Coordinates of C-alpha atoms in Angstrom, one line a residue:
X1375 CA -54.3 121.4 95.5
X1376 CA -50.8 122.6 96.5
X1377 CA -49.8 123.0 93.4
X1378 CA -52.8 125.6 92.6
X1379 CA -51.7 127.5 95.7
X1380 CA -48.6 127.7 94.6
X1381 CA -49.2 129.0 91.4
X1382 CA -51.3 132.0 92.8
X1383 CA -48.9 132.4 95.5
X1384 CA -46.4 132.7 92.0
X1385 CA -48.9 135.1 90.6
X1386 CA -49.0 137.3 93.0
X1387 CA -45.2 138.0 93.2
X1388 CA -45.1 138.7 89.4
X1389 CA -47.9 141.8 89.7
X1390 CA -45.9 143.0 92.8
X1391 CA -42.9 143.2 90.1
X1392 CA -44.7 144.3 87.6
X1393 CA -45.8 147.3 89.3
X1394 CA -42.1 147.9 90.8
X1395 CA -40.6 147.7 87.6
X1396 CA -43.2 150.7 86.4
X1397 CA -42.6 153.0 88.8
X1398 CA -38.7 153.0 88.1
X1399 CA -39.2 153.3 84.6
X1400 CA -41.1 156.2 85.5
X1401 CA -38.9 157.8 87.5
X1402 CA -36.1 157.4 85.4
X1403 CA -38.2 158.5 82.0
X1404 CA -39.0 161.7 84.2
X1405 CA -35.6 162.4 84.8
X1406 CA -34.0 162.1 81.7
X1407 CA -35.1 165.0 78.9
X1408 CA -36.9 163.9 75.5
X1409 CA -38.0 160.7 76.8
X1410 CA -41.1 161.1 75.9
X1411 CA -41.3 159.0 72.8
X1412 CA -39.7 156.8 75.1
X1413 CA -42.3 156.6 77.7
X1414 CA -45.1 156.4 75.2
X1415 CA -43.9 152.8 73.9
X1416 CA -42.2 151.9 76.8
X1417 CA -46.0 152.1 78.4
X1418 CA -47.5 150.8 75.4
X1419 CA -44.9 147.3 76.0
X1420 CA -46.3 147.7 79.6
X1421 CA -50.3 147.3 78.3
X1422 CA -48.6 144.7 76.4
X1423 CA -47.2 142.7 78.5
X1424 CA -50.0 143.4 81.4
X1425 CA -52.1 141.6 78.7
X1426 CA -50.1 138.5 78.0
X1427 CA -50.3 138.2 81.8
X1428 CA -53.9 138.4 82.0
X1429 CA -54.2 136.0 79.5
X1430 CA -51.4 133.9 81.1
X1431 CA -53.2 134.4 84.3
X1432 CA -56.5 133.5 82.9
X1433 CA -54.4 130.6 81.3
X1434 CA -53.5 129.6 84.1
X1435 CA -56.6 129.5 86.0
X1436 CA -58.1 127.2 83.7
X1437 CA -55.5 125.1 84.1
X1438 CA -55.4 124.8 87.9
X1439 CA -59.2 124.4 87.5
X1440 CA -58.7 121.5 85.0
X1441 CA -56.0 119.8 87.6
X1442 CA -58.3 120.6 90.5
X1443 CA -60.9 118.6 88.6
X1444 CA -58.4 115.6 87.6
X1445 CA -57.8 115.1 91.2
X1446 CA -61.4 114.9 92.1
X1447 CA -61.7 112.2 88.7
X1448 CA -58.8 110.5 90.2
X1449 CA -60.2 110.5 93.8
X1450 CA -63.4 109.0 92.7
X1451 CA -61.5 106.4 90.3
X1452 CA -60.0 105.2 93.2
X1453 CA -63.0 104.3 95.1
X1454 CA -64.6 102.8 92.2
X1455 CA -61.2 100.5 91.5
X1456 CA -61.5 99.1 95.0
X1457 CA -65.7 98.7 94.9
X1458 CA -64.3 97.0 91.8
X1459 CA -62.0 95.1 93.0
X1460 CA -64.9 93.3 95.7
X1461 CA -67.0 92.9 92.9
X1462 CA -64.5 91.3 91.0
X1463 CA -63.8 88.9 94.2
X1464 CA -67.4 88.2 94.7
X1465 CA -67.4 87.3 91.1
X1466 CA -64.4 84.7 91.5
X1467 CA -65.9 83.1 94.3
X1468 CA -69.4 82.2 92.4
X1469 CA -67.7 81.4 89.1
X1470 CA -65.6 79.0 91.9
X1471 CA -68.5 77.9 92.9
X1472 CA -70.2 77.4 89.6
X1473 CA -67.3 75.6 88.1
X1474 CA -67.2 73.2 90.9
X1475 CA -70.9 72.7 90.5
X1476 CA -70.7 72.5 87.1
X1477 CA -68.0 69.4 87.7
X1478 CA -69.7 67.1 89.5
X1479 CA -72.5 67.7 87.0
X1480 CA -70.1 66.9 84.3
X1481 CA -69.1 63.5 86.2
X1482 CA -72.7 63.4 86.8
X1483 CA -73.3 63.7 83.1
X1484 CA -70.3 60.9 82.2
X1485 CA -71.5 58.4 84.5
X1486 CA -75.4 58.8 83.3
X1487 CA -73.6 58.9 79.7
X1488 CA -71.8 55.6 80.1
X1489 CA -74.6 53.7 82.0
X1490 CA -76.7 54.6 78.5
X1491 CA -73.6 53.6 76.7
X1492 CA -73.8 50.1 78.6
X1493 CA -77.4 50.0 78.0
X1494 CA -77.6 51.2 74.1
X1495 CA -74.6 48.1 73.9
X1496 CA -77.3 45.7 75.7
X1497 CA -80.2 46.9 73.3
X1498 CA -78.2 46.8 70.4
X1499 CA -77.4 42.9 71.7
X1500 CA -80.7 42.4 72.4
X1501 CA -81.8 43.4 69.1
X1502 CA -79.3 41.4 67.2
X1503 CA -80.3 38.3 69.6
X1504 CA -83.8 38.8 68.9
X1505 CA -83.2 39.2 65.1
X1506 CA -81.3 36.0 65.0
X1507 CA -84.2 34.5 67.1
X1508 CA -87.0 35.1 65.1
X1509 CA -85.1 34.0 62.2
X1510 CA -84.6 30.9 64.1
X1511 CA -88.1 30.2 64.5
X1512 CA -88.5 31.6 61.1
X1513 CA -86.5 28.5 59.8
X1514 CA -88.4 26.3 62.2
X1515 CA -91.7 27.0 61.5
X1516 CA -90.4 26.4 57.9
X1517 CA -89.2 23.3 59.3
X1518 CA -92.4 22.6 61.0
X1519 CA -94.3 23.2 58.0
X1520 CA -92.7 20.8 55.7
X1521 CA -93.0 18.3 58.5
X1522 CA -96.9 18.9 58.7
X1523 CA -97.1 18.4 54.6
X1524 CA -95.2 15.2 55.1
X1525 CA -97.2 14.0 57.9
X1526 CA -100.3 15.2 56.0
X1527 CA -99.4 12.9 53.4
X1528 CA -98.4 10.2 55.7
X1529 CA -101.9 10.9 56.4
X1530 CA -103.6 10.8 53.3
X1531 CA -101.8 7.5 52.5
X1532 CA -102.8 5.7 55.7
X1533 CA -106.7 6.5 55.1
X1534 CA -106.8 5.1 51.8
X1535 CA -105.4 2.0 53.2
X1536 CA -108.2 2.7 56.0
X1537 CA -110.6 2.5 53.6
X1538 CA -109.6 -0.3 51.7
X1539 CA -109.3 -2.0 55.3
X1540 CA -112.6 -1.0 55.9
X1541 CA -114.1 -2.2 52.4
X1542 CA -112.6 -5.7 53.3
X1543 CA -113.9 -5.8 56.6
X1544 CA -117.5 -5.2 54.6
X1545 CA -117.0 -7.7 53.0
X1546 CA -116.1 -10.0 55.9
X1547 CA -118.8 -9.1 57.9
X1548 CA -121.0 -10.1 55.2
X1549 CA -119.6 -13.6 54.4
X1550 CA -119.6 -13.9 58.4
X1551 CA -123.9 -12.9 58.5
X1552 CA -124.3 -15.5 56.3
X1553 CA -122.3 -17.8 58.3
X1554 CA -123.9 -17.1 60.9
X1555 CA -127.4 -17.4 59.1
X1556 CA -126.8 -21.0 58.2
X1557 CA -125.6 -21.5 62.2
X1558 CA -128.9 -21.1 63.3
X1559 CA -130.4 -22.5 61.1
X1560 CA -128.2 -25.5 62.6
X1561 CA -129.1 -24.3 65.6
X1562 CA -132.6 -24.5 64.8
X1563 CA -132.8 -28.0 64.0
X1564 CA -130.6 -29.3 66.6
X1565 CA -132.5 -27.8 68.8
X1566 CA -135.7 -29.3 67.4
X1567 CA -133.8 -32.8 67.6
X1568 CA -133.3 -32.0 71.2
X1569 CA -136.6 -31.6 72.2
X1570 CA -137.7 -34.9 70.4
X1571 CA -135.0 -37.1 72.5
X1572 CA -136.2 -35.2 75.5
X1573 CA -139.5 -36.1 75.0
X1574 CA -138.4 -39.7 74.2
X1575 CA -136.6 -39.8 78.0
X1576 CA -140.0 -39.1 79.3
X1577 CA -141.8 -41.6 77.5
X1578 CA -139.2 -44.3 77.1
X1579 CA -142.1 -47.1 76.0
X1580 CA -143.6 -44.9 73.7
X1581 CA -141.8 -44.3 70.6
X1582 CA -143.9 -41.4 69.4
X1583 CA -142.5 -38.0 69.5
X1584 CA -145.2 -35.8 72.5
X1585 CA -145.3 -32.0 72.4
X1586 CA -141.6 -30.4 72.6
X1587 CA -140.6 -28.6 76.0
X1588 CA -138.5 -25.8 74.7
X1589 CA -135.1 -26.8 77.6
X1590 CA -131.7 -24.9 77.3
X1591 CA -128.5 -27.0 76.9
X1592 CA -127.7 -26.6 80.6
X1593 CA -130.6 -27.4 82.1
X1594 CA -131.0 -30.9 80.4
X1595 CA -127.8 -31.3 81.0
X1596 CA -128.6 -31.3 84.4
X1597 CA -131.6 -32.6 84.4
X1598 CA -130.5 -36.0 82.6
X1599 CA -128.6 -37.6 85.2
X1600 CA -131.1 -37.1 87.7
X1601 CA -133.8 -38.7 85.5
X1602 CA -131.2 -41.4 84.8
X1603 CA -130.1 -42.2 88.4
X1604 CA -131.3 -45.9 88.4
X1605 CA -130.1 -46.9 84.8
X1606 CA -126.8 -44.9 85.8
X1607 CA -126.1 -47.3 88.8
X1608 CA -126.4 -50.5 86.8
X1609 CA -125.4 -49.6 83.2
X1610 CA -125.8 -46.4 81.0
X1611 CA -128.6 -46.4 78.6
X1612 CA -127.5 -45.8 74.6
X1613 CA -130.1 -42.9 74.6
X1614 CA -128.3 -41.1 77.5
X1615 CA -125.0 -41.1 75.7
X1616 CA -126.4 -40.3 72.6
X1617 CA -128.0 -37.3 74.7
X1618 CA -125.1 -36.4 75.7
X1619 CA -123.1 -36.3 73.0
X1620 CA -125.7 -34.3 70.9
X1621 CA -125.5 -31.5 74.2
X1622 CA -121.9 -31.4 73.9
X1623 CA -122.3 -30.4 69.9
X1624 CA -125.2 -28.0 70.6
X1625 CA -123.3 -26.7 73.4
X1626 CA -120.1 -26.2 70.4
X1627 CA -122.5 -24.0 68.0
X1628 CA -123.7 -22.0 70.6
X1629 CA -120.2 -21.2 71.9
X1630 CA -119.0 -20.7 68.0
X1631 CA -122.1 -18.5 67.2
X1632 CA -122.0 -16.7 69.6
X1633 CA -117.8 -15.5 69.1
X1634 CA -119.2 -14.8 65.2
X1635 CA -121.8 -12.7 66.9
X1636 CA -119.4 -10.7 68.8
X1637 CA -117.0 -10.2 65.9
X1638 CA -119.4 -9.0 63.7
X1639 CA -120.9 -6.3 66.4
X1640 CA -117.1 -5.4 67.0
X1641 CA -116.9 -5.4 62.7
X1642 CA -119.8 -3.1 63.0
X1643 CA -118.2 -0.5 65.4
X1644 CA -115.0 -0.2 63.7
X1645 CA -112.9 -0.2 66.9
X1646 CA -109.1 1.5 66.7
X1647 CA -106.6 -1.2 66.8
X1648 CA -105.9 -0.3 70.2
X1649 CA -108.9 -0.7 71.5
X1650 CA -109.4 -4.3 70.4
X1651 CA -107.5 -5.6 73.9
X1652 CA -109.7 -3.5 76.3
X1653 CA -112.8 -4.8 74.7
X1654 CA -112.0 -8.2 74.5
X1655 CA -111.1 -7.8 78.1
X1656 CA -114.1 -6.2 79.5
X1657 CA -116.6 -9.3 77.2
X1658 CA -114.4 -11.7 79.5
X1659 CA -115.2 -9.3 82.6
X1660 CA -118.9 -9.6 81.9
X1661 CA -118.9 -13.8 81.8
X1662 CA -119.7 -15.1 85.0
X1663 CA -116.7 -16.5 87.1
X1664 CA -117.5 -19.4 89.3
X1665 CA -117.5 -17.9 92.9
X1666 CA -114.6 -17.4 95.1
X1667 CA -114.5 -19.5 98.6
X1668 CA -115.2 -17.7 101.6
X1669 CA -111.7 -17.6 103.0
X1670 CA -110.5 -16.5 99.8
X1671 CA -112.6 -13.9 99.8
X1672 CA -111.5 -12.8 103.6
X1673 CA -107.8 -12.8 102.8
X1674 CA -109.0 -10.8 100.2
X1675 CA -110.3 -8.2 101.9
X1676 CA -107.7 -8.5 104.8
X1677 CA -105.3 -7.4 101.6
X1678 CA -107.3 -4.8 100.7
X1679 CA -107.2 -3.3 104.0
X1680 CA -103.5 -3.2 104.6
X1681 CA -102.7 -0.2 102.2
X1682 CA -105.4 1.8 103.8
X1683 CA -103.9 1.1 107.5
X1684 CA -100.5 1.7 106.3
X1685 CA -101.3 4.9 104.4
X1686 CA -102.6 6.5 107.7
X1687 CA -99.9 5.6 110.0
X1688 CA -97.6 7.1 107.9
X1689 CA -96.0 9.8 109.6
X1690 CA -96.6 13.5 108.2
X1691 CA -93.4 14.0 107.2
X1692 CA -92.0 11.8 104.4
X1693 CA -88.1 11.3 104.0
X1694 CA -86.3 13.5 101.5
X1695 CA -84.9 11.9 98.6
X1696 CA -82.9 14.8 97.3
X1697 CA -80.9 15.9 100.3
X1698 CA -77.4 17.7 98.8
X1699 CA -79.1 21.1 99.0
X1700 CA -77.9 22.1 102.4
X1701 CA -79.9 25.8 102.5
X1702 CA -82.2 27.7 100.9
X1703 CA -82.7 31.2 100.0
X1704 CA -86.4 33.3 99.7
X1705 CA -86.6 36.6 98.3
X1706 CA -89.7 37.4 98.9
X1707 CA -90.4 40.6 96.7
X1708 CA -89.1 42.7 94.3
X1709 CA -87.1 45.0 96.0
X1710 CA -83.3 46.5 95.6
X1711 CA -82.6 45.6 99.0
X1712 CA -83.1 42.1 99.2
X1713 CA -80.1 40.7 98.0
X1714 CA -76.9 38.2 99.1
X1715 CA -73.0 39.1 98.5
X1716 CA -70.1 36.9 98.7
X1717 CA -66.9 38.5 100.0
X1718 CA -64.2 38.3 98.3
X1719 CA -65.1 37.3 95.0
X1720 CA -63.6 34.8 92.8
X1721 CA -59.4 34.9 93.9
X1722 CA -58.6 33.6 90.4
X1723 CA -59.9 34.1 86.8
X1724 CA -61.9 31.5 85.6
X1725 CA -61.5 30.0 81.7
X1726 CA -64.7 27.8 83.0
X1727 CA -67.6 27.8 85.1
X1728 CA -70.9 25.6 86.0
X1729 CA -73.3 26.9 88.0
X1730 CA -76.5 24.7 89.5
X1731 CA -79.3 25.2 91.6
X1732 CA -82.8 24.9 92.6
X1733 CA -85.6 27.3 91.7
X1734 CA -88.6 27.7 92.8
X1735 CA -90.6 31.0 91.2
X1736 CA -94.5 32.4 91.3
X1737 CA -93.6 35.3 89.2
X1738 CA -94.3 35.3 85.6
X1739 CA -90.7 36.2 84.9
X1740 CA -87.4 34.8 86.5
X1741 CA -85.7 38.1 87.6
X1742 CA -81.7 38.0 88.0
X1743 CA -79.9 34.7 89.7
X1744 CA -76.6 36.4 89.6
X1745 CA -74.2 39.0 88.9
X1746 CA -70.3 39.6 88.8
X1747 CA -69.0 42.9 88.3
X1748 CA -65.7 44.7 88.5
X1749 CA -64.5 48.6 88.0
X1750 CA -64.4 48.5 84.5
X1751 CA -67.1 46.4 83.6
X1752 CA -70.3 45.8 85.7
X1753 CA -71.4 42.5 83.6
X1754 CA -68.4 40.4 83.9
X1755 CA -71.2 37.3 84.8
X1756 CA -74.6 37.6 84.9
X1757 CA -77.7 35.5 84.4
X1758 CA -80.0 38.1 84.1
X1759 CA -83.3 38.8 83.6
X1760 CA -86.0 41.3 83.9
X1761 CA -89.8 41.9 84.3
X1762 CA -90.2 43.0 81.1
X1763 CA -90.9 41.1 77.2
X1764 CA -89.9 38.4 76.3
X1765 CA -90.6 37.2 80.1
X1766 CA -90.2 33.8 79.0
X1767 CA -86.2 33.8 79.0
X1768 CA -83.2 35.1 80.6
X1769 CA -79.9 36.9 79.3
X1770 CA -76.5 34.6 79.8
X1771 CA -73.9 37.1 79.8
X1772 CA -69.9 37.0 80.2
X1773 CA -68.1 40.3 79.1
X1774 CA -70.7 42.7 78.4
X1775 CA -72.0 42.8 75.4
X1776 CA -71.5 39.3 74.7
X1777 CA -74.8 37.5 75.9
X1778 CA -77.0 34.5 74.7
X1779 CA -80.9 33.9 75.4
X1780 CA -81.6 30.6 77.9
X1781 CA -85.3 29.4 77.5
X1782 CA -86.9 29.2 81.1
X1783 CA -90.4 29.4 80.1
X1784 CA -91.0 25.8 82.1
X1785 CA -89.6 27.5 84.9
X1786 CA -92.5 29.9 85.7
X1787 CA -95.0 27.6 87.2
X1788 CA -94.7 27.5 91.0
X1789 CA -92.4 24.4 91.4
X1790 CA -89.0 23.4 91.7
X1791 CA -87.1 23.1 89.1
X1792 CA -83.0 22.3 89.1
X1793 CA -80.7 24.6 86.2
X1794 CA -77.2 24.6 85.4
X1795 CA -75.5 26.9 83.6
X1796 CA -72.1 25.5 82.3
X1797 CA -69.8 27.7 79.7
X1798 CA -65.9 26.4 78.4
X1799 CA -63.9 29.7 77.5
X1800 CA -61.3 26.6 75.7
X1801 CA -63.8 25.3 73.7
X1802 CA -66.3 28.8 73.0
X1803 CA -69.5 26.4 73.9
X1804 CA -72.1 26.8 76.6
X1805 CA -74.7 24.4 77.9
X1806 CA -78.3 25.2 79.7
X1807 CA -79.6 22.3 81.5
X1808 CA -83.4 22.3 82.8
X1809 CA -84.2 19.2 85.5
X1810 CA -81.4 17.2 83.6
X1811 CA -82.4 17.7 80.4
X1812 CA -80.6 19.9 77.7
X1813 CA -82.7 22.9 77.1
X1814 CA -80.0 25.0 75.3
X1815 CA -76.2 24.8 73.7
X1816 CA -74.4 27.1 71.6
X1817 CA -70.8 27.5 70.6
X1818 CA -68.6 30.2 69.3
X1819 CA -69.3 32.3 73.1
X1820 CA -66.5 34.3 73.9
X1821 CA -64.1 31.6 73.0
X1822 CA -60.7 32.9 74.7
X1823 CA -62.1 34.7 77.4
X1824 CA -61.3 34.8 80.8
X1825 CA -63.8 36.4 83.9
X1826 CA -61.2 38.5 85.8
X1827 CA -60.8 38.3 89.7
X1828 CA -61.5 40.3 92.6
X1829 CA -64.8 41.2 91.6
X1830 CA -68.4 42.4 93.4
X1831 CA -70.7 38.8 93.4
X1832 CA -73.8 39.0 94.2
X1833 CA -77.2 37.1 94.4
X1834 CA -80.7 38.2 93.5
X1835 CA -79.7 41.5 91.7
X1836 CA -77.9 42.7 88.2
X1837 CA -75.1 45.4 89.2
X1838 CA -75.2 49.0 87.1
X1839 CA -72.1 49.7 89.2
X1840 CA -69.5 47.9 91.6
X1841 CA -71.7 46.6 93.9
X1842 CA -74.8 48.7 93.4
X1843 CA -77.0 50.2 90.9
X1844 CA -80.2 48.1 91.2
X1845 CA -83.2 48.5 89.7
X1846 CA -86.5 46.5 90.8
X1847 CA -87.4 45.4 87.6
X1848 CA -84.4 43.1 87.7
X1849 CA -84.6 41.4 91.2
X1850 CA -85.2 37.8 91.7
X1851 CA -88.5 36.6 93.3
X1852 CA -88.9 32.8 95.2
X1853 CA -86.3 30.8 96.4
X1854 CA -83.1 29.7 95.5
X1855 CA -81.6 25.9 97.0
X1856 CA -78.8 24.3 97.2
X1857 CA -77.0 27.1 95.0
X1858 CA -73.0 26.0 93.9
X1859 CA -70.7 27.6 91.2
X1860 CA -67.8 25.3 90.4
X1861 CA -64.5 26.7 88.3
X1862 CA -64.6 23.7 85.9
X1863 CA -67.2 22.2 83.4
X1864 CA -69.5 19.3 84.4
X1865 CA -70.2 16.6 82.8
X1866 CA -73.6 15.6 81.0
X1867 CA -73.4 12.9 84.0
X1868 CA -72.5 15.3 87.2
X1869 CA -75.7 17.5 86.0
X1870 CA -78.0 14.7 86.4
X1871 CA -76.7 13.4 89.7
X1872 CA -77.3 16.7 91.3
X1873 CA -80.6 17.2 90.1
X1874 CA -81.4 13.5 91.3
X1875 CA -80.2 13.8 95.1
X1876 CA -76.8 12.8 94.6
X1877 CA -73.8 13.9 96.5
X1878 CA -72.3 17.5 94.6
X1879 CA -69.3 17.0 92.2
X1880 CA -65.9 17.5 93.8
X1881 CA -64.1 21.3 92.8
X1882 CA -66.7 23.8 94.1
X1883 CA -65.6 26.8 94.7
X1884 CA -69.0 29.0 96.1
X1885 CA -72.3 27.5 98.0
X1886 CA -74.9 29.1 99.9
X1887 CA -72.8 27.8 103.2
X1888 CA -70.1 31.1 101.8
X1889 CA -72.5 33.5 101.7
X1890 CA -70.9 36.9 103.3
X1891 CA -73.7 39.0 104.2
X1892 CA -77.7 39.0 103.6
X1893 CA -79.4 42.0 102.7
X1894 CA -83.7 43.6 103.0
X1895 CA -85.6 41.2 104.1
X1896 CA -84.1 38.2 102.3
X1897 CA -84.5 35.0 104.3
X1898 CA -82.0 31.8 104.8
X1899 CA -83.7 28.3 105.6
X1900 CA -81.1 25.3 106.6
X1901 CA -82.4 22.4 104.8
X1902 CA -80.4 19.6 104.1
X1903 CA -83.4 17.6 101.9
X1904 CA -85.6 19.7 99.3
X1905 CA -88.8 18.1 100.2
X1906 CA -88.2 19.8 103.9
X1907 CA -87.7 23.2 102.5
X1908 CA -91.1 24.5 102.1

């Protein structure tokens, strides 16, 4: 703006001396003769010139309009640069603010990324367990096959000799009817002979044989000596001994036909071997037994009677006979926040480890014992499993991914049941006892491998991070007694005296008794004997 004044201010000046500068020229054209030539270009210059200033005026207008206008432009730039410049602040802040956001979604994103990375790691182990499983039963139902066909031949061979058994049993039985055929017909006429000496006791003068009087063995037998009192006491008569003698022959036959009678019924029936002993034993049962004197029958009966007094003064509570539990643990449902942690975990790493206990489950899956994790790997231990197929076994693991499947399909029924877990990192084995029997082995697992210290243990969950991470699916449901992790492996021997109430091996190095802190709604019970648990 000052410069536009100026240049008017400038303009101004020059007309003033433009108009000066005529009127000398005038005055000294008028003064000097013959000028007039003179004057006629000297005022034709002057229109000149008076145009090169109107067009230098009209120049220079333009141009102080132009500069006028710049400095408006440059006025308004300025305001814009500095609304600008807040915009451009407000739009560092949010892209501050975004980035920031954007980071902890990235971390976010790593730490969903590796917990899938753990998980596709544990699938793909799953699968490859699962593969090598079913061709394990493959090879077993092979086995199991070829087994059946040799057992079916087995088979076929023992009824042919069956039937040849039974063929000469046919033919026993029918040499033993006719055996027996001619018996009574023995029978018949000794019986007949009988009746004729009978008749001859009655009628002793009379030599003549009277109607026969049909009399059993036993009852002449009986009879006889009564009849015969009087000859008895002086002398005994020939006939009577001849009586005799013929009752004890009768008496013979009748015993000998009648053990051809049973064997040919029992021929008949065809009784299994087996059964030949409880038959035999139930025809003595049904023979009468001479009775039993009246005071052995009352000490009989005072025997009798004792079990039944003892049994109800028993008192209600029987003595335990396993009694190295010490405590018990019930987790009542399947929750994340029922859980036990031991603090610190294990001060040293382990090349071995057993680990026994007590379960007790309703569930129809045993959820997750146990589970060791540290910073860089959140299934250093674990015995884990989940409510989910196969239900009817759990994952071993040491060193995720490295895991082996333990069969606790037995374990799923409601009662107690002791398990021990025992791996050798020296030898690459592992051993899965179930109520001191071996239910599982395996070698070449993680042979070399040590669990590293200072680690998150905890009980009734599996660990997705240090210490956290659960997920409901994977907690444990029941009871837990008598729990105890030792850093050495136990003996075939040690396993079976735990599980039978013996005192626990020497070297443990966690029990329920070190338990740090309990968690939800999970419950502790001080039992030192099983039985008194529940």
């Amino acid at each position: 703006m000052c410069a536009a004044l100026g240049m008017l201010g400038t303009r101004k000046m020059l007309s003033v001396f433009m108009i000066l500068a005529a009127v000398c020229l005038q005055g000294t054209l008028v003064q000097q003769p013959g000028t007039a030539e003179r004057r006629k270009l000297f005022f034709e210059r002057f229109r000149r010139l008076e145009e090169q200033f109107r067009r230098f005026q009209e120049v220079t207008l333009t141009r102080l309009q132009e500069i006028a206008g710049n400095y408006n432009v440059s006025y308004n730039i300025d305001t814009k640069f500095e609304q600008l410049l807040s915009k451009h602040q407000g739009l560092e802040s949010a892209a501050n603010e975004s980035h920031a956001a954007t980071q902890e979604e990235l971390s976010h994103l790593k730490a969903l990324v590796k917990k899938l990375q753990n998980k596709g790691k544990k699938q793909d182990s799953k699968l490859g367990a699962l593969e090598e499983a079913l061709r394990e039963r493959d090879r077993e139902k092979e086995a199991e096959v070829q087994q059946e066909r040799a057992l079916l031949a087995n088979l076929t061979q023992e009824v042919e000799s069956h039937r040849e058994d039974t063929q000469a049993v046919h033919a026993g039985h029918r040499v033993l009817q006719k055996a027996l055929e001619s018996l009574q017909d023995a029978l018949k006429s000794q019986g007949s002979k009988l009746d004729e000496l009978e008749q001859q006791l009655k009628n002793p003068t009379h030599n003549e044989v009277l109607l026969p009087n049909p009399l059993t063995a036993a009852q002449l037998l009986n009879r006889v000596p009564q009849e015969q009192e009087p000859e008895a006491a002086g002398g005994q008569n020939p006939t009577v001994k001849k009586l005799h003698g013929k009752h004890r022959q009768r008496k013979k036959l009748l015993q000998e036909s009648t053990r051809l009678a049973a064997q040919s019924r029992g021929l008949q029936s065809g009784p299994p071997p087996g059964q030949e002993a409880p038959q035999r034993q139930e025809a003595e049962a049904e023979q009468p037994h001479p009775p039993e004197p009246q005071a052995l029958r009352q000490q009989q009966a005072v025997v009798d009677k004792a079990p039944e007094e003892q049994s109800q003064s028993e008192a209600p509570r029987k003595p335990g006979t396993i009694c190295n539990v010490d405590s018990m643990l019930f987790f009542p449902n399947a929750s994340t926040e029922n859980f036990a942690t031991f603090t610190p975990g294990f001060q040293a790493g382990l090349l071995e480890l057993s680990l026994c206990s007590w379960v007790s489950t309703s569930a129809n899956y045993l959820g997750t014992i146990l589970s060791y994790a540290t910073e860089d790997n959140d299934n250093k231990l674990v015995l884990h499993g989940r409510d989910a197929a196969p239900r009817n076994s759990i994952h071993f693991v040491i060193g995720d991914p490295a895991f082996r499947e333990l069969p606790v399909g037995r374990i799923l029924d409601g009662k107690w049941h002791h398990i021990c877990v025992i791996w050798s990192s020296i030898q690459g084995r592992y051993w899965f006892y179930v109520d001191r029997r071996l239910a599982s082995m395996g070698s070449k697992f993680q042979k070399g491998y040590e669990i590293p210290l200072k680690g998150s243990l905890v009980l009734g969950q599996e660990q997705d991070t240090m210490g956290g991470g659960f997920e409901p699916s994977e907690s444990f449901v029941g009871y837990l007694a008598g729990l105890a992790i030792w850093d050495r492996a136990l003996s075939p021997g040690e396993v079976s005296g735990i599980a039978i109430g013996r005192g626990l091996p020497r070297g443990t190095i966690f029990t329920l008794a070190n338990i740090s802190a309990l968690h939800g709604v999970l419950q502790k019970v001080n039992c030192t004997c099983l039985e008194h648990c529940l």
